[in-house]
GROMACS .gro file of C-alpha atoms in nm:
model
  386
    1UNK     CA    1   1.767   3.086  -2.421
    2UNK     CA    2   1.503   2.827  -2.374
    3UNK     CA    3   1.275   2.689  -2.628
    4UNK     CA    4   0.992   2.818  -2.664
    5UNK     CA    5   0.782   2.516  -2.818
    6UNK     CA    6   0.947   2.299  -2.536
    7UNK     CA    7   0.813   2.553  -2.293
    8UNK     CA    8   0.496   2.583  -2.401
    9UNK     CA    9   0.490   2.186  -2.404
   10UNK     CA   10   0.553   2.171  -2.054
   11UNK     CA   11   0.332   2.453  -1.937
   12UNK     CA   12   0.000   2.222  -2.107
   13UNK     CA   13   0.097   1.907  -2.012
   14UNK     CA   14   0.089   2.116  -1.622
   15UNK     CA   15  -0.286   2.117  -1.686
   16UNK     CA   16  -0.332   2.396  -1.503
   17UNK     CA   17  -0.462   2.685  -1.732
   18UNK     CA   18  -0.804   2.773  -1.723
   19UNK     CA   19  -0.840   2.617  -1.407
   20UNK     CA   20  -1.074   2.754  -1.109
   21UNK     CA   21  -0.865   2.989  -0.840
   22UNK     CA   22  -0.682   2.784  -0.590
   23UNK     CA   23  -0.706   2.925  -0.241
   24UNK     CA   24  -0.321   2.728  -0.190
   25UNK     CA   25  -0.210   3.001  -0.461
   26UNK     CA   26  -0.446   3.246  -0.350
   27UNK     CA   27  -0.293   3.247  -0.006
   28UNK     CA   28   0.055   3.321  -0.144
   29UNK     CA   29  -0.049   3.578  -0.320
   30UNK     CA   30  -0.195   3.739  -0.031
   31UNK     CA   31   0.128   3.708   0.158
   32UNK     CA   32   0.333   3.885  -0.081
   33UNK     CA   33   0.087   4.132  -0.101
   34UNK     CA   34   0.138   4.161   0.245
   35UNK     CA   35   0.495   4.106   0.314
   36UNK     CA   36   0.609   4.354   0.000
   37UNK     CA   37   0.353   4.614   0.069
   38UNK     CA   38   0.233   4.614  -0.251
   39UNK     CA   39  -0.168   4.692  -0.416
   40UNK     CA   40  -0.102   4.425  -0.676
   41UNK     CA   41   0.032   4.087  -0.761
   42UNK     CA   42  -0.006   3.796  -0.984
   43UNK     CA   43   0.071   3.460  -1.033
   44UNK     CA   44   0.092   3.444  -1.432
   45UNK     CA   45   0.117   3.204  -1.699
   46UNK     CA   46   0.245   3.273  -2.009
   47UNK     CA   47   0.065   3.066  -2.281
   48UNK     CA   48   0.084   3.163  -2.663
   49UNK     CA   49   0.009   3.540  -2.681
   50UNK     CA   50  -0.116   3.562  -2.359
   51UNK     CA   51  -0.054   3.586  -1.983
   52UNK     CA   52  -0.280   3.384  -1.812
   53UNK     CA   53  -0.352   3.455  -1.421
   54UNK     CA   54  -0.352   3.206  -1.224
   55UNK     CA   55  -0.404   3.386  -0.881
   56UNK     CA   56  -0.394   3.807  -0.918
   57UNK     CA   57  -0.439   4.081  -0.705
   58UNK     CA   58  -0.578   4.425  -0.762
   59UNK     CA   59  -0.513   4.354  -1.149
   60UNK     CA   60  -0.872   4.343  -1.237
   61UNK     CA   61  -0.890   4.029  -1.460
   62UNK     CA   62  -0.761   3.687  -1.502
   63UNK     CA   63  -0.575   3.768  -1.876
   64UNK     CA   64  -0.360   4.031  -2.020
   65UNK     CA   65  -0.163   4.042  -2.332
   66UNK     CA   66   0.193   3.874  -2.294
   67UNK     CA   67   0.346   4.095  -2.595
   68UNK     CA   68   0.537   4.372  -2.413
   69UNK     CA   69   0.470   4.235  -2.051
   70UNK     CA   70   0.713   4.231  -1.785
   71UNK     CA   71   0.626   3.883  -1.680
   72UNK     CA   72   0.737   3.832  -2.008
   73UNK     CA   73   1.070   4.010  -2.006
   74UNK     CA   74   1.139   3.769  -1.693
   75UNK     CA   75   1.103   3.490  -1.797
   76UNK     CA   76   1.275   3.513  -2.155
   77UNK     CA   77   1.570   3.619  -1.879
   78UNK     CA   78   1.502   3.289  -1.686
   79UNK     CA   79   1.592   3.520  -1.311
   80UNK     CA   80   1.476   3.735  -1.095
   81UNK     CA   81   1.417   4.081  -1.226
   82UNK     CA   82   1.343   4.410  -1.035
   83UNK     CA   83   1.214   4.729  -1.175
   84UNK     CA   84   1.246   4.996  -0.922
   85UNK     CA   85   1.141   5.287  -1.128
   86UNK     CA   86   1.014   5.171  -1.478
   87UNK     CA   87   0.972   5.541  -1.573
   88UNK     CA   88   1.312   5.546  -1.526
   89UNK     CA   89   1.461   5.316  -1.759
   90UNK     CA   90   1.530   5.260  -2.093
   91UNK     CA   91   1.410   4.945  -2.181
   92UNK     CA   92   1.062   5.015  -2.032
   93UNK     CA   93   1.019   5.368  -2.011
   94UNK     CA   94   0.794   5.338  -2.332
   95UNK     CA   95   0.613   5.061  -2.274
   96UNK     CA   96   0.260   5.045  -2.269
   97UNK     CA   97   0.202   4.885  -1.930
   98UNK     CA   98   0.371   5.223  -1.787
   99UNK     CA   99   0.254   5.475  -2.016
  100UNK     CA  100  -0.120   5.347  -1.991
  101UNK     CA  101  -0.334   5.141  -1.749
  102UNK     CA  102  -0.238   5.028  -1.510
  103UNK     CA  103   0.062   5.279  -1.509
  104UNK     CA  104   0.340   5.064  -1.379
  105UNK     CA  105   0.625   5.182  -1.197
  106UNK     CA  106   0.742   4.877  -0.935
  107UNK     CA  107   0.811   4.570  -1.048
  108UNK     CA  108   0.951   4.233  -0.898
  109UNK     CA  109   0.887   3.896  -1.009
  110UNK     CA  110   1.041   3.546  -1.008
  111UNK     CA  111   1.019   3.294  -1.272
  112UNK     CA  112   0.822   2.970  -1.235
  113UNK     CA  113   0.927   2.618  -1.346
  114UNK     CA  114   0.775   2.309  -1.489
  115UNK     CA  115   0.912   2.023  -1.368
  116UNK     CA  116   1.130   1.943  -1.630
  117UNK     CA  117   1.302   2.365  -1.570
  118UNK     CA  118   1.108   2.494  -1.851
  119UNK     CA  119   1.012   2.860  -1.689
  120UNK     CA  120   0.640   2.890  -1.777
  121UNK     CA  121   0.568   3.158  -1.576
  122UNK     CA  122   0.605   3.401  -1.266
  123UNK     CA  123   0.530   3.551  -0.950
  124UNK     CA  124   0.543   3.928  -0.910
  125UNK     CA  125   0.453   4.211  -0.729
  126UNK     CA  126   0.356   4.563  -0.860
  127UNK     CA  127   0.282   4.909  -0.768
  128UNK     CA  128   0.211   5.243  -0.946
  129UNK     CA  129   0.477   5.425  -0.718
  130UNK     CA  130   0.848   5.321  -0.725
  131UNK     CA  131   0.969   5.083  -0.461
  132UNK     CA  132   1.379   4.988  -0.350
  133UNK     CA  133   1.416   4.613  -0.290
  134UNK     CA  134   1.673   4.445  -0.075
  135UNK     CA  135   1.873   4.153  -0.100
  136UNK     CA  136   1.681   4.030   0.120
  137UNK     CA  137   1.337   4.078  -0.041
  138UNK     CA  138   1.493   3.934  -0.334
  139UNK     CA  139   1.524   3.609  -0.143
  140UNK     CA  140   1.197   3.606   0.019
  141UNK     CA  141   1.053   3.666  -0.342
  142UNK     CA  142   1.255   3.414  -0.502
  143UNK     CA  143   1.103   3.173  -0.163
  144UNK     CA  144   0.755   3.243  -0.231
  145UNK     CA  145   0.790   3.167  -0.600
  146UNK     CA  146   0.941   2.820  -0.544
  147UNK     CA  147   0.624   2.788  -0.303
  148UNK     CA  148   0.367   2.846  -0.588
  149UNK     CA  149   0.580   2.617  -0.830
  150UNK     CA  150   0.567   2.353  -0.577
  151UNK     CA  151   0.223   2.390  -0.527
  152UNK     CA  152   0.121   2.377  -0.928
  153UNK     CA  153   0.367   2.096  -0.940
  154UNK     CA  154   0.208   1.887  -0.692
  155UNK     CA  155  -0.133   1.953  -0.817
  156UNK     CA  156  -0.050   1.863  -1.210
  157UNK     CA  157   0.092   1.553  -1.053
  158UNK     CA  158  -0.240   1.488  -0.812
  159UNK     CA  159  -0.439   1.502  -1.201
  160UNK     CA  160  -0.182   1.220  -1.346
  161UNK     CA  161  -0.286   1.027  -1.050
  162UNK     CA  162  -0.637   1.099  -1.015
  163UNK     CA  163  -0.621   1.056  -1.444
  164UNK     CA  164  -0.453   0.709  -1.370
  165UNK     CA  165  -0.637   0.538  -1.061
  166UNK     CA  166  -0.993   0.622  -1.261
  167UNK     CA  167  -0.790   0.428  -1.570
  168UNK     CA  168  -0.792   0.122  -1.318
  169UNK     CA  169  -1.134   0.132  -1.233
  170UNK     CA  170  -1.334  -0.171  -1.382
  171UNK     CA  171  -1.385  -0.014  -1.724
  172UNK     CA  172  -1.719  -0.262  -1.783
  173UNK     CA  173  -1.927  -0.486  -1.533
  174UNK     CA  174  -1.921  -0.874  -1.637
  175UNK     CA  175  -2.245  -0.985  -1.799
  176UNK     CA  176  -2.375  -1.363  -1.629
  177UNK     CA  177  -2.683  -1.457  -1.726
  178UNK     CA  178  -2.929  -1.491  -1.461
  179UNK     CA  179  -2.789  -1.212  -1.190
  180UNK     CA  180  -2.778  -0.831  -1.233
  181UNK     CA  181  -2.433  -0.691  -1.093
  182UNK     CA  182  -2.303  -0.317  -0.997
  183UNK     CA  183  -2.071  -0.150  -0.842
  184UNK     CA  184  -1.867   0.181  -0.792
  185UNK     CA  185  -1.680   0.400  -0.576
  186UNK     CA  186  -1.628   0.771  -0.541
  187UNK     CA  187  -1.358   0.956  -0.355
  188UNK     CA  188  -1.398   1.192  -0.066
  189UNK     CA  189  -1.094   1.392  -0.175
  190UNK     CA  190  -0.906   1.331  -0.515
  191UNK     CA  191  -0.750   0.986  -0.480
  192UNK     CA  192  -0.888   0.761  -0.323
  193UNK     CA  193  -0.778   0.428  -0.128
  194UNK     CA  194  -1.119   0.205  -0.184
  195UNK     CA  195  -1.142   0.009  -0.462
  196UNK     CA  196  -1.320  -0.261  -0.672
  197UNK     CA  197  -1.269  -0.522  -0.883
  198UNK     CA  198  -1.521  -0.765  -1.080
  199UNK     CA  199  -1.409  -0.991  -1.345
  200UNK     CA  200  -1.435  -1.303  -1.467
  201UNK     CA  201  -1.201  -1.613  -1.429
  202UNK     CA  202  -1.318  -1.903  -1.666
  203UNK     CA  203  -1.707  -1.913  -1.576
  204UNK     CA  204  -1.647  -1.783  -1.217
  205UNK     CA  205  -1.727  -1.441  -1.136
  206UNK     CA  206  -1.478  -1.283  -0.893
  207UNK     CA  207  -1.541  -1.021  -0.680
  208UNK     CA  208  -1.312  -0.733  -0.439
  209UNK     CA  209  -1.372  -0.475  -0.252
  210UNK     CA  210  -1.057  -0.320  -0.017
  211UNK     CA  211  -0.974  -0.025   0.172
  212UNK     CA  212  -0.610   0.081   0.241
  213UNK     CA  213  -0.595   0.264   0.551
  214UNK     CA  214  -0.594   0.642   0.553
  215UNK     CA  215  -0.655   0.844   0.248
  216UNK     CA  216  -0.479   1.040   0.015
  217UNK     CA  217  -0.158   0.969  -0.244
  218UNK     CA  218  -0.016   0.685  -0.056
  219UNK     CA  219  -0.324   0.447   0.049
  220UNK     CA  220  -0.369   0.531  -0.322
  221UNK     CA  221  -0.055   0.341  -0.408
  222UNK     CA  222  -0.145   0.095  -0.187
  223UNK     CA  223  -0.493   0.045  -0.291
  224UNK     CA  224  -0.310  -0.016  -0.624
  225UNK     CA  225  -0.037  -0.263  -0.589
  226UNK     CA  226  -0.270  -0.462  -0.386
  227UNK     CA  227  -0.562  -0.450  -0.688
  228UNK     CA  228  -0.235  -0.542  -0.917
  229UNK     CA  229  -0.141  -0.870  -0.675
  230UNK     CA  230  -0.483  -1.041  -0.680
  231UNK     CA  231  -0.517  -0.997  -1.063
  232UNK     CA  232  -0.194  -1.172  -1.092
  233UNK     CA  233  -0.167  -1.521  -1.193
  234UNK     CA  234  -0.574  -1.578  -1.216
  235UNK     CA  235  -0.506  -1.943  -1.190
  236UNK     CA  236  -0.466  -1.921  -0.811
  237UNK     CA  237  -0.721  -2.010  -0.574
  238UNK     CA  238  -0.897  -1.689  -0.388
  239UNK     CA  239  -0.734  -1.777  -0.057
  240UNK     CA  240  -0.340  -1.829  -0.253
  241UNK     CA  241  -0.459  -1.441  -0.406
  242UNK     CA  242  -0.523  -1.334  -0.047
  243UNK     CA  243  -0.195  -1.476   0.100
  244UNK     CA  244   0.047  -1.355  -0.131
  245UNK     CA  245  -0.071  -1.018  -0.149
  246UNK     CA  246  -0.040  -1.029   0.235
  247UNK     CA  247   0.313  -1.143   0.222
  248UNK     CA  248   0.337  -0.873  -0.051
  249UNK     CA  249   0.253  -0.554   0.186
  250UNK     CA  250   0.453  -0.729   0.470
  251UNK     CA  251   0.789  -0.783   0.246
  252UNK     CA  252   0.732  -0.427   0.161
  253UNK     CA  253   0.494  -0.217   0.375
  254UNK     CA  254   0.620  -0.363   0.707
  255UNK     CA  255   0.797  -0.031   0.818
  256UNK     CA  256   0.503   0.196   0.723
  257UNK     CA  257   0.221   0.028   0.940
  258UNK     CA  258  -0.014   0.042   0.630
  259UNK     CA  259  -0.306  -0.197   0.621
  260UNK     CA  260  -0.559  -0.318   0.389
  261UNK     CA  261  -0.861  -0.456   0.495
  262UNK     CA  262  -1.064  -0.645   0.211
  263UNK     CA  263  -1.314  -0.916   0.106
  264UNK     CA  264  -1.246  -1.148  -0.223
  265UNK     CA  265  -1.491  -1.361  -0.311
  266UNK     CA  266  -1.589  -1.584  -0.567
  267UNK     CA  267  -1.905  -1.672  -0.698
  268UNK     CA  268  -2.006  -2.013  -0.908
  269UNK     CA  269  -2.316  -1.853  -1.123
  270UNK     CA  270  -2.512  -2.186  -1.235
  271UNK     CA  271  -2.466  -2.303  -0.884
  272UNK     CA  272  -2.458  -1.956  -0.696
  273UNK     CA  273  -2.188  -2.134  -0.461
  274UNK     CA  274  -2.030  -1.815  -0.301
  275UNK     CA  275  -1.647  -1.883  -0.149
  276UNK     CA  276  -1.594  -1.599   0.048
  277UNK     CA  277  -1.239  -1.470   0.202
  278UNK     CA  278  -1.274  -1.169   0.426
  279UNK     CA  279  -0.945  -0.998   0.540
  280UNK     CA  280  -1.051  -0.782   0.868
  281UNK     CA  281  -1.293  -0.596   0.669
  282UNK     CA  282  -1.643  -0.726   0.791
  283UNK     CA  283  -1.845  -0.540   0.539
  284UNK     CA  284  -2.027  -0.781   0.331
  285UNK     CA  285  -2.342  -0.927   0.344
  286UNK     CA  286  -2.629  -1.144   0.170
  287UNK     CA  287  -2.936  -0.976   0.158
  288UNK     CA  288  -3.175  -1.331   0.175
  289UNK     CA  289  -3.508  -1.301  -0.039
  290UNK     CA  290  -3.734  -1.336   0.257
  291UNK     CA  291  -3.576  -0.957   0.371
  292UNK     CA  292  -3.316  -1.145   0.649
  293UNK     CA  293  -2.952  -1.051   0.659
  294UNK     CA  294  -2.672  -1.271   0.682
  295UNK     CA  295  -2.387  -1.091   0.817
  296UNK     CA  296  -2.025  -1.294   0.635
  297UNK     CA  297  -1.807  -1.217   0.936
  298UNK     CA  298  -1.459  -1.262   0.949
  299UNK     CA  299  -1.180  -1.302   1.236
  300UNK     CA  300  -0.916  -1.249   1.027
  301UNK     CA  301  -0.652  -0.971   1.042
  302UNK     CA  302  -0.632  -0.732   0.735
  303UNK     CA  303  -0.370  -0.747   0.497
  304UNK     CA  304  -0.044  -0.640   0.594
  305UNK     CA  305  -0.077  -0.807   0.971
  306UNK     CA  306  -0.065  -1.172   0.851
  307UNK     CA  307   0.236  -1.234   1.036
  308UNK     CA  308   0.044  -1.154   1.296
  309UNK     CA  309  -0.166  -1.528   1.277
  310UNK     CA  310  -0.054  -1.821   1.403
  311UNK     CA  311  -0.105  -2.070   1.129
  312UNK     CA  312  -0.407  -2.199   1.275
  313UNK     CA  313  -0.569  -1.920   1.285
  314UNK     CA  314  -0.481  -1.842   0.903
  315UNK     CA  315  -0.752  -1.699   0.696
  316UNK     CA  316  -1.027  -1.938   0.572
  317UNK     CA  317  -1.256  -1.929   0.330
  318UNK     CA  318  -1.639  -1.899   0.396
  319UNK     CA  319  -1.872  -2.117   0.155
  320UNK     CA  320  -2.262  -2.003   0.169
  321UNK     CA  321  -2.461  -1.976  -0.156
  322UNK     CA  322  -2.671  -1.692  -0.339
  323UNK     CA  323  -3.041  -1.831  -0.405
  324UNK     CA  324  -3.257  -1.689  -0.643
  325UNK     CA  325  -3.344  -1.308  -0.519
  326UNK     CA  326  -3.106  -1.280  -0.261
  327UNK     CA  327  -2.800  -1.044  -0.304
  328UNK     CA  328  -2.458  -1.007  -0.226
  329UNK     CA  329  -2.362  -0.661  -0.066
  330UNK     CA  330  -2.025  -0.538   0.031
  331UNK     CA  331  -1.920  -0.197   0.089
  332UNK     CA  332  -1.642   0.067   0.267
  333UNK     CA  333  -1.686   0.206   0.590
  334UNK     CA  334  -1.794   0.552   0.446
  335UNK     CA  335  -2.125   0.439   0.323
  336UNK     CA  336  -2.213   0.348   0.704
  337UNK     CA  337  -2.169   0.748   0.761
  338UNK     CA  338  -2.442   0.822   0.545
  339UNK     CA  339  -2.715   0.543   0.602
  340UNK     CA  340  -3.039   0.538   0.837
  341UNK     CA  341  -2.857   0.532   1.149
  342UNK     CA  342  -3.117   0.381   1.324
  343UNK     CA  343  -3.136   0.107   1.053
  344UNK     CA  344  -2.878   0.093   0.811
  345UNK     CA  345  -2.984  -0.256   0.655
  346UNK     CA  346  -3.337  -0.180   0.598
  347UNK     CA  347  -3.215   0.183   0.446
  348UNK     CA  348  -3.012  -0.062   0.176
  349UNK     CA  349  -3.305  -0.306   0.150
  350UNK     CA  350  -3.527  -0.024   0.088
  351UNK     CA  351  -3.307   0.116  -0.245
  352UNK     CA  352  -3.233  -0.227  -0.335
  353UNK     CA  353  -3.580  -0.316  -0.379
  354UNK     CA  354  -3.681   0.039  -0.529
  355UNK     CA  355  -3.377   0.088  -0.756
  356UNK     CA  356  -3.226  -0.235  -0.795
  357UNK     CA  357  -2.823  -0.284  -0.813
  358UNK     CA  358  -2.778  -0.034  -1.084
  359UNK     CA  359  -2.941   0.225  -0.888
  360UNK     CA  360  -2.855   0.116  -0.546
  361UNK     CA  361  -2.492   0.213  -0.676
  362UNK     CA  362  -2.581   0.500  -0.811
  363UNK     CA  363  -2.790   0.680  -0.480
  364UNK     CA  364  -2.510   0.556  -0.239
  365UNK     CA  365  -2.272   0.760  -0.438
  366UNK     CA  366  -2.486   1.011  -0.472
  367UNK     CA  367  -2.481   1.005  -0.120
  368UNK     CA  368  -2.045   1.153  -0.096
  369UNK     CA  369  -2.205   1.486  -0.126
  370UNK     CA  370  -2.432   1.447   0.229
  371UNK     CA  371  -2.269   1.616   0.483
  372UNK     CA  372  -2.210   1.334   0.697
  373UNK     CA  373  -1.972   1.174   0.447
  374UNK     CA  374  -1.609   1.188   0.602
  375UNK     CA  375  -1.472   0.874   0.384
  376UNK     CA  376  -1.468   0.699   0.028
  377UNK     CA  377  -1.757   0.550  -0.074
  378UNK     CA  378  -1.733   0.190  -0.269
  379UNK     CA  379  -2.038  -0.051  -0.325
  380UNK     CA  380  -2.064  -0.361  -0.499
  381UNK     CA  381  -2.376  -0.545  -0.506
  382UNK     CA  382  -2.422  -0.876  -0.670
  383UNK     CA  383  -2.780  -1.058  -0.723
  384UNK     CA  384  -2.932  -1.323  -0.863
  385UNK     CA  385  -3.273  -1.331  -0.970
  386UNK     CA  386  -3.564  -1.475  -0.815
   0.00000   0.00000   0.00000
């Protein structure tokens, strides 16, 4: 017999009830519906005295009592159970479920699992006429339920993720007198594999911006192992931070053909010296006070190819130097889907001088909703006043 605190436990920490429908779920249910010729299933929950619905069919509503429930029954017995003829038998000839609405006769369901094999809930099918059910039905039953529990499992895990790559995020924006500074970044889908990093080191400001190729859980990872290398050991020069977290994704990564193309920079604030490193990512810019752009290109491979260079073609740093009123600007590639096609720099120009950094950040992630947005979004802009 399983614990019931321990069960309930697991089924929160799932994070799953109350949620909106999930058309993964939703199309199981439909299939058993289908495959079981059946008017009614369900995808339930079972959290204190009630069973919760994560998916349902034909039931009418999302909760139901769990007191006298067969979902219940099944999963206090932790297998499958099948009730041909519930009229029929003693243990549920009397119950309310079959004596009143919704008059139960059929009934088959599986129980679902936390990760941890806590059952938390189940899938069944139901039907106000009695039904036989094979061996074989039992199977494809006992299929579709590990299906949904895979699918709820995956998702709870996508939140812990989701939960711990917004935890990395800069959780404040470094205050140097003399220059306003922003940035952010939105994902596309749930995770993304864009990020951004601004901190100081001593009275230097540093500044990232990367993009691990693809999307999803594992630039994700990516995105994150290579934020965690250039924070290392601060006392490095920006080009040493660049190199070893190259030789970090090629010692590790080399078998996966995963990239990362990024731009770390530093900035000198009393000066506004600007030593620039740009790892095949040619997406930052200074926006010059007199409205001119100068474009910081870069030759060099992303990271994760730097065995790729001969060594003298190794990546170099770029020196230029932020003037009063001009700005720094680097981005992703998914904030060139949304911009003035026709002229992307003077659509940035344009909110930069309207909204200023703050509110340059917040329009072009305003901008993931726009139909034209297929990628991440991530925007830092750094400038120093006139």
């Amino acid at each position: 017999m399983f614990d019931e605190l321990r069960r309930q436990q697991a089924l929160e920490e799932l994070g799953i009830l109350d949620t909106p429908r999930d058309e993964r779920i939703d199309r199981v249910a439909r299939l058993a519906r289908q495959m079981f010729g059946v008017p009614m299933v369900s995808v339930s929950l079972l959290d204190g005295d009630r069973q919760w619905r994560k998916s349902q069919i034909g039931l009418g509503g999302q909760e139901a009592p769990r007191q006298d429930s067969f979902c219940d029954y099944t999963v206090g017995q932790d297998r499958t159970v099948v009730i041909e003829d519930a009229s029929a038998t003693e243990t549920f000839a009397t119950n309310p479920f079959v004596t009143g609405d919704p008059h139960l006769r059929f009934y088959a369901g599986h129980p679902l699992h936390a990760p941890g094999g806590e059952p938390v809930g189940t899938l069944c099918v139901l039907d106000t006429e009695p039904h036989s059910f094979s061996e074989a039905e039992r199977g494809l039953l006992r299929d579709l339920a590990f299906w949904v529990q895979s699918e709820i499992a995956a998702d709870a895990e996508l939140d812990q993720a989701t939960l711990i790559q917004s935890a990395l995020r800069p959780h404040a924006i470094p205050t140097v007198p003399g220059y306003s500074i922003a940035g952010g970044g939105v994902s596309r889908g749930r995770l993304a594999g864009d990020f951004f990093d601004l901190r100081l080191h001593g009275e230097a400001l540093r500044i990232t911006l990367a993009d691990a190729m693809g999307k999803g859980t594992g630039p994700a990872i990516v995105a994150a192992g290579v934020r965690a290398s250039l924070r290392t050991a601060p006392e490095r020069s920006i080009a040493e931070a660049i190199a070893d977290a190259d030789r970090i994704l090629e010692e590790d990564l080399s078998e996966t053909t995963m990239f990362v193309t990024a731009v770390h920079a530093e900035l000198h604030p009393e000066s506004g010296d600007l030593e620039v490193i740009d790892a095949g990512h040619s997406l930052a810019f200074i926006l010059r006070l007199d409205g001119s752009w100068e474009h910081l290109r870069s030759t060099g491979l992303p990271l994760g190819m730097g065995a790729a260079l001969p060594q003298q073609d190794a990546r170099e740093s770029r020196h230029t130097r932020l003037n009063p009123g001009d700005a720094f600007v680097c981005c992703s590639d998914g904030l060139l889907d949304v911009l003035d096609a026709d002229d992307p720099f003077a659509h940035v120009a344009r909110v930069l001088d309207t909204l200023g950094p703050d509110g340059a950040i917040d329009e072009a992630l305003r901008l993931i909703s726009d139909d034209r947005a297929t990628d991440d979004i991530t925007v830092v802009v750094v400038r120093r006043d006139a």
